[in-house]
PDB file of C-alpha atoms in Angstrom:
ATOM      1  CA  UNK A   1      -6.836 -28.898  53.752  1.00 44.00           C
ATOM      2  CA  UNK A   2      -7.281 -25.467  52.184  1.00 41.00           C
ATOM      3  CA  UNK A   3      -9.220 -27.011  49.333  1.00 43.00           C
ATOM      4  CA  UNK A   4     -11.578 -28.781  51.761  1.00 45.00           C
ATOM      5  CA  UNK A   5     -12.170 -25.513  53.613  1.00 43.00           C
ATOM      6  CA  UNK A   6     -12.934 -23.705  50.345  1.00 42.00           C
ATOM      7  CA  UNK A   7     -15.332 -26.436  49.302  1.00 43.00           C
ATOM      8  CA  UNK A   8     -17.269 -26.121  52.557  1.00 45.00           C
ATOM      9  CA  UNK A   9     -17.324 -22.336  52.603  1.00 46.00           C
ATOM     10  CA  UNK A  10     -20.750 -20.869  51.851  1.00 45.00           C
ATOM     11  CA  UNK A  11     -21.167 -18.472  48.953  1.00 43.00           C
ATOM     12  CA  UNK A  12     -20.858 -14.830  49.865  1.00 46.00           C
ATOM     13  CA  UNK A  13     -23.483 -13.836  47.317  1.00 49.00           C
ATOM     14  CA  UNK A  14     -25.843 -16.774  46.732  1.00 48.00           C
ATOM     15  CA  UNK A  15     -27.859 -14.900  44.155  1.00 51.00           C
ATOM     16  CA  UNK A  16     -27.766 -11.567  42.393  1.00 47.00           C
ATOM     17  CA  UNK A  17     -31.043  -9.704  42.713  1.00 52.00           C
ATOM     18  CA  UNK A  18     -30.057  -7.569  39.728  1.00 52.00           C
ATOM     19  CA  UNK A  19     -29.422 -10.599  37.522  1.00 65.00           C
ATOM     20  CA  UNK A  20     -32.745 -12.162  38.437  1.00 72.00           C
ATOM     21  CA  UNK A  21     -34.519  -8.856  37.850  1.00 73.00           C
ATOM     22  CA  UNK A  22     -33.038  -8.534  34.355  1.00 79.00           C
ATOM     23  CA  UNK A  23     -34.542 -11.893  33.388  1.00 82.00           C
ATOM     24  CA  UNK A  24     -37.886 -10.894  34.885  1.00 83.00           C
ATOM     25  CA  UNK A  25     -37.805  -7.396  33.366  1.00 86.00           C
ATOM     26  CA  UNK A  26     -39.446  -8.353  30.010  1.00 90.00           C
ATOM     27  CA  UNK A  27     -42.244 -10.145  31.862  1.00 88.00           C
ATOM     28  CA  UNK A  28     -42.731  -7.175  34.159  1.00 84.00           C
ATOM     29  CA  UNK A  29     -42.785  -4.804  31.169  1.00 84.00           C
ATOM     30  CA  UNK A  30     -45.443  -6.965  29.546  1.00 86.00           C
ATOM     31  CA  UNK A  31     -47.486  -7.062  32.748  1.00 79.00           C
ATOM     32  CA  UNK A  32     -47.334  -3.291  33.147  1.00 76.00           C
ATOM     33  CA  UNK A  33     -48.079  -2.343  29.537  1.00 77.00           C
ATOM     34  CA  UNK A  34     -50.476  -5.121  28.505  1.00 73.00           C
ATOM     35  CA  UNK A  35     -54.202  -4.480  28.398  1.00 70.00           C
ATOM     36  CA  UNK A  36     -56.955  -5.541  25.972  1.00 67.00           C
ATOM     37  CA  UNK A  37     -55.999  -2.657  23.666  1.00 70.00           C
ATOM     38  CA  UNK A  38     -52.204  -2.608  24.111  1.00 78.00           C
ATOM     39  CA  UNK A  39     -51.056  -6.204  24.555  1.00 79.00           C
ATOM     40  CA  UNK A  40     -49.586  -6.331  21.022  1.00 83.00           C
ATOM     41  CA  UNK A  41     -47.314  -3.380  21.810  1.00 85.00           C
ATOM     42  CA  UNK A  42     -46.550  -4.874  25.217  1.00 86.00           C
ATOM     43  CA  UNK A  43     -45.484  -8.136  23.573  1.00 89.00           C
ATOM     44  CA  UNK A  44     -43.222  -6.311  21.117  1.00 91.00           C
ATOM     45  CA  UNK A  45     -41.683  -4.166  23.878  1.00 91.00           C
ATOM     46  CA  UNK A  46     -41.112  -7.253  26.028  1.00 92.00           C
ATOM     47  CA  UNK A  47     -39.552  -9.125  23.090  1.00 93.00           C
ATOM     48  CA  UNK A  48     -37.143  -6.266  22.404  1.00 93.00           C
ATOM     49  CA  UNK A  49     -36.271  -6.052  26.106  1.00 92.00           C
ATOM     50  CA  UNK A  50     -35.709  -9.812  26.318  1.00 91.00           C
ATOM     51  CA  UNK A  51     -33.351  -9.786  23.325  1.00 91.00           C
ATOM     52  CA  UNK A  52     -31.434  -6.687  24.457  1.00 91.00           C
ATOM     53  CA  UNK A  53     -31.015  -7.858  28.044  1.00 87.00           C
ATOM     54  CA  UNK A  54     -29.911 -11.309  26.844  1.00 85.00           C
ATOM     55  CA  UNK A  55     -27.667  -9.941  24.089  1.00 80.00           C
ATOM     56  CA  UNK A  56     -24.364 -10.817  25.721  1.00 79.00           C
ATOM     57  CA  UNK A  57     -25.573 -14.298  26.684  1.00 77.00           C
ATOM     58  CA  UNK A  58     -26.885 -14.866  23.148  1.00 76.00           C
ATOM     59  CA  UNK A  59     -23.450 -14.010  21.738  1.00 78.00           C
ATOM     60  CA  UNK A  60     -21.824 -16.490  24.128  1.00 75.00           C
ATOM     61  CA  UNK A  61     -24.449 -19.182  23.532  1.00 73.00           C
ATOM     62  CA  UNK A  62     -25.455 -19.513  27.183  1.00 77.00           C
ATOM     63  CA  UNK A  63     -29.084 -18.451  27.432  1.00 80.00           C
ATOM     64  CA  UNK A  64     -30.938 -19.433  30.586  1.00 85.00           C
ATOM     65  CA  UNK A  65     -34.309 -21.260  30.389  1.00 87.00           C
ATOM     66  CA  UNK A  66     -36.260 -18.222  31.616  1.00 88.00           C
ATOM     67  CA  UNK A  67     -34.638 -15.979  28.984  1.00 89.00           C
ATOM     68  CA  UNK A  68     -35.303 -18.503  26.214  1.00 90.00           C
ATOM     69  CA  UNK A  69     -38.914 -18.858  27.336  1.00 93.00           C
ATOM     70  CA  UNK A  70     -39.371 -15.089  27.294  1.00 92.00           C
ATOM     71  CA  UNK A  71     -37.925 -14.621  23.818  1.00 93.00           C
ATOM     72  CA  UNK A  72     -40.010 -17.470  22.356  1.00 94.00           C
ATOM     73  CA  UNK A  73     -43.223 -16.472  24.150  1.00 94.00           C
ATOM     74  CA  UNK A  74     -43.118 -12.799  23.213  1.00 94.00           C
ATOM     75  CA  UNK A  75     -42.042 -13.623  19.657  1.00 95.00           C
ATOM     76  CA  UNK A  76     -45.052 -15.939  19.308  1.00 93.00           C
ATOM     77  CA  UNK A  77     -47.382 -13.248  20.678  1.00 91.00           C
ATOM     78  CA  UNK A  78     -45.966 -10.696  18.241  1.00 90.00           C
ATOM     79  CA  UNK A  79     -46.435 -13.065  15.299  1.00 92.00           C
ATOM     80  CA  UNK A  80     -49.993 -13.872  16.358  1.00 89.00           C
ATOM     81  CA  UNK A  81     -50.759 -10.150  16.577  1.00 84.00           C
ATOM     82  CA  UNK A  82     -49.655  -9.758  12.957  1.00 84.00           C
ATOM     83  CA  UNK A  83     -51.127 -12.985  11.555  1.00 85.00           C
ATOM     84  CA  UNK A  84     -54.586 -13.080  13.127  1.00 78.00           C
ATOM     85  CA  UNK A  85     -57.420 -10.586  13.069  1.00 77.00           C
ATOM     86  CA  UNK A  86     -58.787  -9.028  16.237  1.00 71.00           C
ATOM     87  CA  UNK A  87     -61.777 -11.360  16.423  1.00 73.00           C
ATOM     88  CA  UNK A  88     -59.506 -14.377  16.640  1.00 76.00           C
ATOM     89  CA  UNK A  89     -57.462 -12.840  19.447  1.00 79.00           C
ATOM     90  CA  UNK A  90     -60.160 -12.047  21.985  1.00 81.00           C
ATOM     91  CA  UNK A  91     -59.091 -14.895  24.270  1.00 84.00           C
ATOM     92  CA  UNK A  92     -55.467 -13.752  24.096  1.00 82.00           C
ATOM     93  CA  UNK A  93     -56.376 -10.143  24.790  1.00 82.00           C
ATOM     94  CA  UNK A  94     -58.326 -11.297  27.827  1.00 86.00           C
ATOM     95  CA  UNK A  95     -55.833 -13.744  29.306  1.00 90.00           C
ATOM     96  CA  UNK A  96     -52.421 -12.558  28.069  1.00 87.00           C
ATOM     97  CA  UNK A  97     -51.228 -11.478  31.523  1.00 89.00           C
ATOM     98  CA  UNK A  98     -52.594 -14.605  33.154  1.00 93.00           C
ATOM     99  CA  UNK A  99     -50.767 -16.786  30.627  1.00 93.00           C
ATOM    100  CA  UNK A 100     -47.475 -14.897  30.953  1.00 92.00           C
ATOM    101  CA  UNK A 101     -47.479 -15.039  34.772  1.00 94.00           C
ATOM    102  CA  UNK A 102     -48.434 -18.707  34.725  1.00 96.00           C
ATOM    103  CA  UNK A 103     -45.643 -19.503  32.287  1.00 95.00           C
ATOM    104  CA  UNK A 104     -43.030 -17.852  34.513  1.00 94.00           C
ATOM    105  CA  UNK A 105     -44.364 -19.760  37.514  1.00 96.00           C
ATOM    106  CA  UNK A 106     -44.088 -23.045  35.594  1.00 96.00           C
ATOM    107  CA  UNK A 107     -40.519 -22.324  34.487  1.00 95.00           C
ATOM    108  CA  UNK A 108     -39.430 -21.311  37.986  1.00 94.00           C
ATOM    109  CA  UNK A 109     -41.111 -24.154  39.856  1.00 96.00           C
ATOM    110  CA  UNK A 110     -40.195 -26.654  37.154  1.00 96.00           C
ATOM    111  CA  UNK A 111     -36.521 -25.745  37.518  1.00 95.00           C
ATOM    112  CA  UNK A 112     -36.641 -27.109  41.089  1.00 96.00           C
ATOM    113  CA  UNK A 113     -36.632 -30.594  39.569  1.00 94.00           C
ATOM    114  CA  UNK A 114     -33.346 -29.947  37.770  1.00 91.00           C
ATOM    115  CA  UNK A 115     -31.361 -26.757  38.364  1.00 92.00           C
ATOM    116  CA  UNK A 116     -33.081 -24.013  40.425  1.00 94.00           C
ATOM    117  CA  UNK A 117     -33.093 -20.975  38.176  1.00 90.00           C
ATOM    118  CA  UNK A 118     -31.692 -18.585  40.825  1.00 91.00           C
ATOM    119  CA  UNK A 119     -28.594 -20.798  41.073  1.00 92.00           C
ATOM    120  CA  UNK A 120     -27.823 -19.932  37.451  1.00 87.00           C
ATOM    121  CA  UNK A 121     -27.353 -16.302  38.517  1.00 85.00           C
ATOM    122  CA  UNK A 122     -25.672 -17.105  41.814  1.00 88.00           C
ATOM    123  CA  UNK A 123     -22.885 -19.022  40.074  1.00 88.00           C
ATOM    124  CA  UNK A 124     -21.875 -15.847  38.271  1.00 82.00           C
ATOM    125  CA  UNK A 125     -20.911 -14.193  41.569  1.00 82.00           C
ATOM    126  CA  UNK A 126     -19.842 -17.233  43.594  1.00 85.00           C
ATOM    127  CA  UNK A 127     -16.661 -19.334  43.444  1.00 90.00           C
ATOM    128  CA  UNK A 128     -17.041 -22.717  41.753  1.00 89.00           C
ATOM    129  CA  UNK A 129     -15.928 -24.439  44.968  1.00 90.00           C
ATOM    130  CA  UNK A 130     -19.241 -23.625  46.689  1.00 88.00           C
ATOM    131  CA  UNK A 131     -21.656 -24.499  43.891  1.00 90.00           C
ATOM    132  CA  UNK A 132     -22.277 -27.991  45.287  1.00 91.00           C
ATOM    133  CA  UNK A 133     -22.335 -26.971  48.951  1.00 93.00           C
ATOM    134  CA  UNK A 134     -25.550 -27.755  50.908  1.00 94.00           C
ATOM    135  CA  UNK A 135     -25.886 -24.087  51.918  1.00 94.00           C
ATOM    136  CA  UNK A 136     -25.684 -22.828  48.328  1.00 94.00           C
ATOM    137  CA  UNK A 137     -28.153 -25.431  47.100  1.00 95.00           C
ATOM    138  CA  UNK A 138     -30.628 -24.881  49.938  1.00 96.00           C
ATOM    139  CA  UNK A 139     -30.641 -21.096  49.559  1.00 95.00           C
ATOM    140  CA  UNK A 140     -31.265 -21.254  45.830  1.00 95.00           C
ATOM    141  CA  UNK A 141     -33.984 -23.879  46.120  1.00 97.00           C
ATOM    142  CA  UNK A 142     -35.804 -21.659  48.624  1.00 97.00           C
ATOM    143  CA  UNK A 143     -35.365 -18.509  46.524  1.00 96.00           C
ATOM    144  CA  UNK A 144     -36.542 -20.284  43.384  1.00 96.00           C
ATOM    145  CA  UNK A 145     -39.575 -21.652  45.222  1.00 97.00           C
ATOM    146  CA  UNK A 146     -40.427 -18.165  46.494  1.00 97.00           C
ATOM    147  CA  UNK A 147     -40.215 -16.588  43.023  1.00 95.00           C
ATOM    148  CA  UNK A 148     -42.269 -19.439  41.554  1.00 96.00           C
ATOM    149  CA  UNK A 149     -44.900 -19.022  44.266  1.00 97.00           C
ATOM    150  CA  UNK A 150     -45.011 -15.253  43.724  1.00 96.00           C
ATOM    151  CA  UNK A 151     -45.695 -15.640  40.014  1.00 95.00           C
ATOM    152  CA  UNK A 152     -48.244 -18.369  40.732  1.00 97.00           C
ATOM    153  CA  UNK A 153     -50.064 -15.928  43.033  1.00 97.00           C
ATOM    154  CA  UNK A 154     -49.769 -13.241  40.351  1.00 96.00           C
ATOM    155  CA  UNK A 155     -51.388 -15.683  37.925  1.00 96.00           C
ATOM    156  CA  UNK A 156     -54.342 -16.047  40.268  1.00 97.00           C
ATOM    157  CA  UNK A 157     -54.475 -12.302  40.879  1.00 96.00           C
ATOM    158  CA  UNK A 158     -54.561 -11.389  37.172  1.00 93.00           C
ATOM    159  CA  UNK A 159     -57.171 -14.103  36.584  1.00 96.00           C
ATOM    160  CA  UNK A 160     -59.292 -12.528  39.322  1.00 97.00           C
ATOM    161  CA  UNK A 161     -58.895  -9.191  37.536  1.00 94.00           C
ATOM    162  CA  UNK A 162     -60.559 -10.760  34.497  1.00 92.00           C
ATOM    163  CA  UNK A 163     -63.323 -12.255  36.609  1.00 95.00           C
ATOM    164  CA  UNK A 164     -63.937  -9.117  38.659  1.00 95.00           C
ATOM    165  CA  UNK A 165     -63.227  -6.108  36.427  1.00 92.00           C
ATOM    166  CA  UNK A 166     -64.457  -3.678  39.082  1.00 94.00           C
ATOM    167  CA  UNK A 167     -61.403  -4.679  41.165  1.00 93.00           C
ATOM    168  CA  UNK A 168     -59.050  -4.548  38.181  1.00 89.00           C
ATOM    169  CA  UNK A 169     -56.650  -2.018  39.726  1.00 89.00           C
ATOM    170  CA  UNK A 170     -56.154  -4.138  42.820  1.00 93.00           C
ATOM    171  CA  UNK A 171     -55.681  -7.470  41.077  1.00 94.00           C
ATOM    172  CA  UNK A 172     -53.661  -6.196  38.100  1.00 88.00           C
ATOM    173  CA  UNK A 173     -51.508  -3.633  39.891  1.00 89.00           C
ATOM    174  CA  UNK A 174     -51.538  -3.447  43.676  1.00 93.00           C
ATOM    175  CA  UNK A 175     -51.315  -7.160  44.447  1.00 95.00           C
ATOM    176  CA  UNK A 176     -48.678  -8.044  41.769  1.00 92.00           C
ATOM    177  CA  UNK A 177     -46.457  -5.083  42.702  1.00 92.00           C
ATOM    178  CA  UNK A 178     -46.694  -5.952  46.399  1.00 95.00           C
ATOM    179  CA  UNK A 179     -45.770  -9.571  45.641  1.00 95.00           C
ATOM    180  CA  UNK A 180     -42.760  -8.518  43.543  1.00 92.00           C
ATOM    181  CA  UNK A 181     -41.523  -6.202  46.314  1.00 93.00           C
ATOM    182  CA  UNK A 182     -41.791  -9.055  48.814  1.00 95.00           C
ATOM    183  CA  UNK A 183     -39.850 -11.389  46.493  1.00 93.00           C
ATOM    184  CA  UNK A 184     -37.076  -8.846  45.921  1.00 91.00           C
ATOM    185  CA  UNK A 185     -36.741  -8.077  49.636  1.00 94.00           C
ATOM    186  CA  UNK A 186     -36.714 -11.770  50.495  1.00 95.00           C
ATOM    187  CA  UNK A 187     -34.023 -12.427  47.871  1.00 92.00           C
ATOM    188  CA  UNK A 188     -31.882  -9.665  49.351  1.00 91.00           C
ATOM    189  CA  UNK A 189     -32.151 -10.747  52.991  1.00 94.00           C
ATOM    190  CA  UNK A 190     -32.769 -14.494  53.164  1.00 95.00           C
ATOM    191  CA  UNK A 191     -29.294 -15.758  52.109  1.00 92.00           C
ATOM    192  CA  UNK A 192     -27.431 -13.944  54.889  1.00 92.00           C
ATOM    193  CA  UNK A 193     -30.145 -14.722  57.438  1.00 93.00           C
ATOM    194  CA  UNK A 194     -29.981 -18.426  56.595  1.00 93.00           C
ATOM    195  CA  UNK A 195     -26.187 -18.533  56.735  1.00 89.00           C
ATOM    196  CA  UNK A 196     -26.189 -16.756  60.105  1.00 89.00           C
ATOM    197  CA  UNK A 197     -28.593 -19.402  61.429  1.00 90.00           C
ATOM    198  CA  UNK A 198     -26.782 -22.536  60.221  1.00 84.00           C
ATOM    199  CA  UNK A 199     -23.112 -21.526  60.426  1.00 72.00           C
TER     200      UNK A 199
END
């Protein structure tokens, strides 16, 4: 009976905002630092951040898809910066932020078809007994969808910054930062609000 009760109990902490942020940190660093004249340094800084923040997971052989994607993507950018001349990298200079945001959106939304990426963090702070509970699964599918949608909107916003350079500050800074704040706040409050509604 006790085991059945434990299995039905909802997770107390469905997802760790800090854990999710650490995986997003390299992408955020790249988004903040990257520009047509600094994207190479942004890629290198993001690569270093991705490796450092994933160091413990690398040692234990348990990298998450978003971390792997970040390490590979920023490593490729760094190699391209060294291997190609500036004339061959105009397209990358122009669309680096668009590509990086779009890639995160694809990874996040794509994980909904297998294992929602926020669930990978939530399991670290939740008992195994609740991992398969409907509440746990629903919360993490919603959170993953929200983060995927936020980065999809950031992809559009940074693309608009390329199209309308006069509004660059709005589309490259104000809108993305506002979207990230919304995602973080939603991640902090939605789990408890949902549990209070259904339990």
